[in-house]
Every structure is written in structure tokens, then in C-alpha cells.
Coordinates of C-alpha atoms in Angstrom, one line a residue:
M1 CA 88.0 270.9 186.7
S2 CA 84.6 269.8 188.1
L3 CA 81.6 269.9 185.5
P4 CA 79.4 272.4 187.3
Y5 CA 82.5 274.8 187.4
A6 CA 83.1 274.0 183.7
W7 CA 79.4 275.1 182.9
K8 CA 79.4 278.2 185.3
E9 CA 82.9 279.2 183.3
A10 CA 81.1 278.8 179.9
G11 CA 77.9 280.4 181.3
K12 CA 80.2 283.6 182.4
L13 CA 81.5 283.7 178.8
T14 CA 78.3 283.7 177.3
L15 CA 76.5 286.1 179.2
P16 CA 77.1 289.2 176.4
V17 CA 75.7 286.8 174.1
M18 CA 72.8 285.8 176.3
F19 CA 71.8 289.7 176.5
G20 CA 71.8 289.7 172.9
Y21 CA 70.3 286.4 171.8
L22 CA 67.1 286.6 174.2
P23 CA 65.7 289.9 172.9
L24 CA 67.0 289.2 169.2
G25 CA 65.5 285.6 169.3
A26 CA 62.3 287.1 170.6
A27 CA 62.1 289.6 167.8
Y28 CA 62.6 286.7 165.3
G29 CA 59.8 284.4 167.2
I30 CA 57.4 287.5 167.1
L31 CA 58.1 288.1 163.4
A32 CA 57.8 284.4 162.4
V33 CA 54.3 284.3 164.1
E34 CA 53.3 287.8 162.6
V35 CA 54.1 286.4 159.0
G36 CA 52.4 283.3 159.4
V37 CA 54.9 280.8 160.3
P38 CA 53.4 278.1 162.7
W39 CA 54.7 278.5 166.2
W40 CA 56.3 274.8 166.0
A41 CA 58.2 275.6 162.8
A42 CA 59.6 278.6 164.1
V43 CA 61.0 277.0 167.2
M44 CA 62.4 274.2 165.0
M45 CA 64.3 276.7 162.9
S46 CA 66.1 277.6 165.9
L47 CA 66.9 274.0 166.8
V48 CA 68.0 272.8 163.4
I49 CA 68.8 275.7 161.3
Y50 CA 70.3 278.3 164.0
A51 CA 71.1 280.9 161.5
G52 CA 70.1 284.1 163.3
A53 CA 70.0 286.6 160.5
G54 CA 69.5 283.6 158.3
Q55 CA 66.2 283.1 160.0
F56 CA 65.0 286.5 159.8
L57 CA 65.8 286.5 156.2
A58 CA 64.0 283.1 155.7
V59 CA 60.7 284.3 157.3
A60 CA 60.7 287.6 155.3
L61 CA 61.4 285.6 151.9
L62 CA 58.6 283.0 152.9
A63 CA 56.0 285.7 153.9
A64 CA 56.9 287.4 150.5
G65 CA 56.2 284.2 148.5
A66 CA 59.7 283.4 147.4
G67 CA 60.7 279.9 146.1
L68 CA 62.9 277.5 147.8
M69 CA 65.8 278.2 145.3
E70 CA 65.6 282.1 146.0
L71 CA 65.6 281.2 149.7
A72 CA 68.7 279.0 149.2
V73 CA 70.6 281.3 147.1
A74 CA 70.0 284.3 149.3
T75 CA 70.9 282.3 152.4
L76 CA 73.9 281.2 150.9
M77 CA 75.0 284.7 150.1
L78 CA 74.3 285.8 153.7
N79 CA 76.1 283.2 155.5
S80 CA 79.0 282.9 153.1
R81 CA 81.2 284.5 155.7
H82 CA 81.3 281.3 157.6
L83 CA 83.6 279.9 154.8
F84 CA 86.1 282.0 156.2
Y85 CA 85.3 281.3 160.0
G86 CA 85.7 277.6 159.0
L87 CA 89.1 278.0 157.6
S88 CA 90.3 280.0 160.6
L89 CA 89.4 277.1 163.0
L90 CA 90.5 274.1 161.0
K91 CA 93.7 273.6 163.5
R92 CA 91.7 274.5 166.7
F93 CA 89.1 272.0 165.9
Q94 CA 91.5 269.2 165.1
G95 CA 90.8 266.3 167.7
A96 CA 87.5 267.6 168.8
G97 CA 86.2 263.9 168.1
W98 CA 82.5 263.6 168.7
R99 CA 82.0 267.4 169.4
K100 CA 83.4 268.6 166.0
P101 CA 79.9 268.1 164.0
Y102 CA 78.4 270.3 166.5
L103 CA 81.0 272.9 166.9
I104 CA 80.8 273.3 162.9
F105 CA 77.1 273.5 163.2
A106 CA 77.0 276.0 166.1
L107 CA 79.5 278.3 164.5
T108 CA 77.6 281.8 164.7
D109 CA 79.5 285.1 164.6
E110 CA 79.1 285.6 168.2
T111 CA 80.4 282.1 169.1
Y112 CA 83.3 282.6 166.7
S113 CA 84.2 285.9 168.4
L114 CA 84.0 284.2 171.8
I115 CA 86.2 280.9 171.0
T116 CA 88.8 283.1 169.0
T117 CA 89.3 285.4 171.9
L118 CA 90.0 282.7 174.5
P119 CA 93.1 282.9 176.5
A120 CA 95.9 281.2 174.9
E121 CA 96.0 278.4 177.5
R122 CA 92.6 277.6 176.9
A123 CA 92.6 278.2 173.0
G124 CA 92.4 274.3 172.2
D125 CA 90.2 273.5 174.9
Q126 CA 87.5 272.0 172.5
A127 CA 85.1 271.1 175.4
L128 CA 85.2 274.6 176.6
A129 CA 84.1 275.6 172.9
F130 CA 81.5 272.9 172.7
R131 CA 80.0 274.3 176.1
V132 CA 80.1 277.8 174.8
S133 CA 78.5 276.8 171.6
L134 CA 75.5 274.8 173.3
L135 CA 74.9 277.5 175.8
N136 CA 74.7 280.2 172.9
Q137 CA 72.2 278.2 171.0
A138 CA 70.3 277.6 174.2
W139 CA 70.1 281.4 174.6
W140 CA 68.8 281.9 170.8
V141 CA 66.0 278.9 171.5
L142 CA 64.7 280.2 174.6
G143 CA 64.4 283.8 173.1
S144 CA 62.8 282.4 170.1
I145 CA 60.3 280.3 172.3
A146 CA 59.8 283.5 174.4
G147 CA 59.1 285.6 171.1
V148 CA 56.4 282.9 169.9
L149 CA 54.6 283.0 172.9
A150 CA 54.7 286.6 172.9
G151 CA 53.5 286.9 169.4
T152 CA 50.6 284.3 169.9
T153 CA 49.3 285.9 173.2
L154 CA 50.2 289.7 173.2
A155 CA 50.0 292.7 171.2
F156 CA 52.6 295.3 171.4
D157 CA 55.0 297.4 169.3
S158 CA 58.5 295.7 168.8
R159 CA 60.0 298.3 166.7
G160 CA 63.7 298.7 167.4
I161 CA 64.2 295.4 169.0
E162 CA 66.4 294.1 166.1
F163 CA 68.9 296.8 167.3
A164 CA 70.2 294.1 169.9
L165 CA 72.0 292.3 167.2
T166 CA 74.1 295.5 166.3
A167 CA 74.9 296.5 169.7
L168 CA 75.9 292.7 170.5
F169 CA 78.3 292.9 167.6
I170 CA 79.8 296.4 169.2
V171 CA 80.2 294.9 172.5
L172 CA 82.3 292.0 170.9
T173 CA 84.4 294.1 168.7
L174 CA 85.3 296.0 171.8
E175 CA 86.1 293.0 173.7
Q176 CA 88.3 291.6 171.0
A177 CA 90.0 294.9 170.6
R178 CA 90.8 295.1 174.2
R179 CA 92.4 291.5 174.3
L180 CA 94.1 291.5 170.9
R181 CA 95.7 295.2 171.3
R182 CA 96.2 295.2 167.7
W183 CA 94.9 298.2 165.5
L184 CA 95.3 296.9 162.0
P185 CA 92.4 294.3 161.7
F186 CA 89.9 296.7 163.0
A187 CA 91.4 299.5 160.8
I188 CA 90.8 297.2 157.8
A189 CA 87.5 296.2 159.1
L190 CA 86.5 299.9 159.2
F191 CA 87.8 300.7 155.9
T192 CA 86.5 297.9 153.9
G193 CA 83.0 298.4 155.7
L194 CA 82.8 302.1 154.9
G195 CA 83.8 301.4 151.3
A196 CA 81.4 298.5 150.8
L197 CA 78.4 301.1 152.3
L198 CA 79.5 303.7 149.8
L199 CA 80.0 301.6 146.7
L200 CA 77.9 298.6 146.8
P201 CA 74.1 297.6 146.8
D202 CA 72.8 296.4 150.2
R203 CA 72.4 292.8 149.0
H204 CA 76.1 292.7 148.2
L205 CA 77.4 294.8 151.0
L206 CA 78.6 291.9 153.6
L207 CA 79.9 289.8 150.9
G208 CA 82.0 292.7 149.4
A209 CA 83.4 293.9 152.5
I210 CA 84.5 290.3 153.7
G211 CA 86.0 289.8 150.3
A212 CA 88.0 293.2 150.4
A213 CA 89.1 292.8 153.9
S214 CA 90.4 289.1 153.1
L215 CA 92.3 290.2 150.1
I216 CA 93.9 293.2 152.0
L217 CA 94.9 290.8 154.9
L218 CA 96.2 288.3 152.6
L219 CA 98.3 291.1 150.8
H220 CA 99.7 292.4 154.1
Y221 CA 100.6 288.6 155.0
R222 CA 102.4 288.0 151.7
L223 CA 104.6 291.1 151.9
G224 CA 105.2 290.7 155.5
R225 CA 106.8 287.1 154.6
K226 CA 108.8 288.7 151.8
P227 CA 112.0 289.7 154.0
E228 CA 112.0 286.4 155.5
A229 CA 111.9 284.6 152.1
C230 CA 115.1 286.8 151.0
A231 CA 117.0 286.1 154.3

């Protein structure tokens, strides 16, 4: 496969993420400028932290005068779901060589979704995963730069732009459902998500839903192996 075609393929795969990351990155850039973060620091966060929701949380906490320890704990709680992402990709990233550190660094929710829904014959293509990861970060950085520029030169009402992230997750979930054609993981996600929403405070909602879903999937896996063990 020629190099231009390889990047074209990755670009096509990342189009849904681009349409989410550009406006969402812009919203982050605008917010960062509004709360007093220097424009260069806002852009550097997208380059060296690249945490999406974590960056929104960081600028909000910095604006509220939170300390570094509070910021570190809150970010760890928010991004704890990445522990599960990494465990599920251990085999897929084996043999990635020099690409592996960046693949780990750039593993956002959206990148994980794209990598895990690649066709079976491309599932072990670390070069494709690398290009997808790099392009996704490029969309986020470009959005952040656009937001910083807009925040420093324009005055406009940006309410509601953060919904781009929710819309992006919906699109990616539907895409996974279409490709996998398995109802159980999505039913578990819906059940645990609604349960966490009803029973847990906002700060524990995401971690509680992920933990509950993981326990249910583990139980299902163990029960599914019992007949084999008895055979």
C-alpha cells in the first residue's frame, strides 16, 4: 500500500472524529482563554496532555483555584476508564515497536473505538492504528488552536457547543453496534449507565458504571466457560 493511500485510508476512518474534535477542541480553547489560561499553555495541553474531557476539567479546576493534588486526583478518577482500554489492547499492540509509546499516549475514547472496530484482517495493523491516532490528535489540536484564536479575537455565545462530544459518542456507539451485531454489551452498557445515573453522585457516575459493567461482563465470561471446564 502506497503511503498517500495509507494516510487517505486513515483520514477516511477518522472523519467522524474530526467532526466532533474540531468543534469540541474549539470549545476547549475558548473556555481556556475565558478562564485566563495563556493561549500557548492551552495549545501545549492539547499537544502533551491530550485528554479531552480531562482538559476541560483541568481548566475549570484551575479557574476555581484548585491545587495540584486536587487536579491530579480528579483527573485520575475521570480517566480511570483507560485502564480497561489498555488491558483490552495488550495483544493488539504487541510488536508495535517505536509506535507503541505514542499508541499508548494517544488512546482516547474515540481512537479506542476506531481501533477496536477495524475489520478482522486489519486488526493487527499497528501502522494503521498509529496513523489513526496521530490524525485524531491533529484534529483536536487544530480545534484547540481555532478556539484559542476565536477566544482572543471574537465575542460570541458558545453555549451548547460541548454537546458535540455527546453526539460523537452516539455516532461511534451506533457504528460499533452495526459492525459487531451483538446486543449484550450494549444492553449491559445501557443498564449500568442508567443504574449509575439513578444511584450515584455525578463525580462517581462514570467509574461506577464502568466498574459495574466490567463485573457483569466478567461474570458472564466465567459462567460461559463453566460448560467447557466440565466437559
